[in-house]
Amino acid sequence: MFRQMLKLRRARKAFDHGRFREAYELAADPDIAEHLKAIRLRQACLDALGEAAAGHARKGELTLALDDVAFLRARGGEEVAAPRRSDLEARRAERDGLAERERARFYRARLEVERGDLIAARSILDGLEGDELGGEVATLRAELDRRIRDARGRIEEGLALVDREPKGAEEALAAAAVLHPRAEGLREAWCRLAARRVAMVMKNKVGDPALAAFLTDWSIFKRAHLDGGDGAEGALDRQLREQVLQRARARLDRDDDAREAGRLLERLAETAGLGQEGEGLAAGVRDLAEAAGRGRDGDYDGAQKALERAAERLGKNRCLKIQTAELERARKNWGPYMARAEAAQAAGDLAGARRELLALLELAPELGEARRRLDRLAGRERDRLALLLALHGDLERGDLVGARRRVAGAGIDPAEDREVADLLREVELESIGRDQPRPQPTPSTQEAGITAPDRVGVGLVRISVEEHGELLVVEQDEVRLGAASANASELRFLAPLGAIQARIRRRTGFHAGVAYSVLPENGREVEVGGERIREARKLEDGDEIRLGRDLRLRFELPVERSRAAVLVVLSDHDCEGCRRIALMPPRGRNGALLFGPYARAHVSTPGLEGELEVHRESVEQGGELVAQGPLGVSLDGDDPRARVVLHDLANLRVRDLSLHVRFLPDPT
């Protein structure tokens, strides 16, 4: 009995202190649960919890109210007066949704601050009604008010300084832009400052270097503070354009060359644009630069054509007059030397041609064409001596086939070189004396039904394209592919192959155009498109070729107008460190390699401005490996030219496109 009384007292004490749930659980103890006082106390607890739930609901404390209602229902207090659970849950969902929307709008206001639109952010904050974010909203609102107020003060300060201290005005407006990038009146203030700066340049008649520097500064200023278009900044651009075009014409009327005028126009194109009149003037200046470059190279006909185009675009001016006179003087003074050198070379008198070119370079050391011709003569003499030594070895062996191939590969016509013709005749007599049978075509050649084309006998060229890898160029109509260890092929791969695994040949027909075929060497393993071949197979764009066990290549004809093909190494191998190999015809522009930002190019350079093509000229044109492009090509840092002759270790540049050229020795 005493224990029951003690438990009832504890339950009553909890009830008196407002701990209704605790009191209910104590009164539900099995020892006293059936006691009349315990029953009455439990009912009193449920009634009190019902009133507490209603009080919480009135105060908006919906979670506490729901908790009390859940306790009531779990203890069988359905008859107790209390808010309905569904109503409380609906009210809480509505409250939580409102809080989420308020929070989202608050973050939207902060995003507008980051974007610089403080006015929009302030408007969003003013529309917030909830009090859960009260502190954060008030802090951000105060910060916005301060920044808007300070920015307005900085703008007023800048406007006051525009006329008497433009530098101080720029600093004040820059500070305002940091505080409030979209402040009302800020853009108008920048436009007023820009007009003041342009007026100062126009009024003070600054020199050309200062004007060029201002154009660069103007470009930065516009990007930072003004919008593009035909607004106030468009009118200022037109004023600057007129000033620069006037300066460029003045330069052409008083300078000996067009370099300074070209620099001014180039800077103008980057800042305010050239306009229709400026485009014509810039084209004429480029023609003058091209004429000067061609004249220095000895290309007098090309220089004359460039001067004629410049005259049509620019009219009469001092620069054009001086360059025309210099061209005529160069043609008169240096032309005869070049003509005598050409005649001596055509007659086989290499020593006489060298004397004429040396005499010309002594008088005009800047003539690049004379230097290149002299270098070609020296190279031809070295090649000729090497050929004669090799022919003496063929004579000892009686190797007529090897001697004929060597002469054809050297590009020397025996009819024009008596010493080579006599030595070749001696090799022929020696081979007949040894009863050496006439060489027959190889079985693979017979199966293909074609005759082996002449070999050009030149080395490989490696062209490195900045950020876009390397391209190995081979200039032969027939290319042998084999193992690097055997040293018997033009294209040597670090792969398990035979000395010569296969040949790729190029044929050109009158109707069919250019055609490539691959031919296994003496039945070696070659697959095209997954099918093993045993005779010549014509190659199509995209064909996959497998040589041996695991060397895989893809054949491509990327440019329609070019006969040059590309072999792309697909497996984990390379050739001379390159994974792209160009099969370039040995002569003619129809076999040019295209480098540019196009998807269909021998080397595609997306993201880089500039394009050029590389090809070897015909023998009549000099047989040089040249590069050219519509924007001109800069060789080794010189001014851009329409055409440049490549040499070992040459560096080429067209706008963003940079190439490095390396001549590799003949692999065979």
Short mmCIF file of C-alpha atoms in Angstrom, two decimals, residues 337-338 340-360 370 373-374 377 381:
data_model
loop_
_atom_site.label_atom_id
_atom_site.label_comp_id
_atom_site.label_asym_id
_atom_site.label_seq_id
_atom_site.Cartn_x
_atom_site.Cartn_y
_atom_site.Cartn_z
CA TYR A 337 73.61 38.45 -113.10
CA MET A 338 70.66 36.17 -112.46
CA ARG A 340 73.80 34.71 -116.75
CA ALA A 341 73.71 32.35 -113.74
CA GLU A 342 70.61 30.61 -115.11
CA ALA A 343 72.19 30.26 -118.54
CA ALA A 344 75.40 28.83 -117.07
CA GLN A 345 73.46 26.35 -114.95
CA ALA A 346 71.38 25.26 -117.92
CA ALA A 347 74.60 24.64 -119.87
CA GLY A 348 75.97 22.51 -117.03
CA ASP A 349 78.57 25.12 -116.06
CA LEU A 350 77.95 25.05 -112.32
CA ALA A 351 81.20 26.85 -111.55
CA GLY A 352 80.25 29.70 -113.87
CA ALA A 353 76.79 29.97 -112.33
CA ARG A 354 78.37 30.08 -108.87
CA ARG A 355 80.72 32.89 -109.93
CA GLU A 356 77.83 34.99 -111.21
CA LEU A 357 75.82 34.50 -108.02
CA LEU A 358 78.81 35.31 -105.78
CA ALA A 359 79.46 38.49 -107.74
CA LEU A 360 75.80 39.45 -107.34
CA ALA A 370 70.59 34.64 -105.03
CA ARG A 373 70.25 29.55 -105.71
CA LEU A 374 73.84 29.46 -104.49
CA LEU A 377 74.14 24.82 -106.54
CA GLU A 381 77.43 19.63 -106.48
#
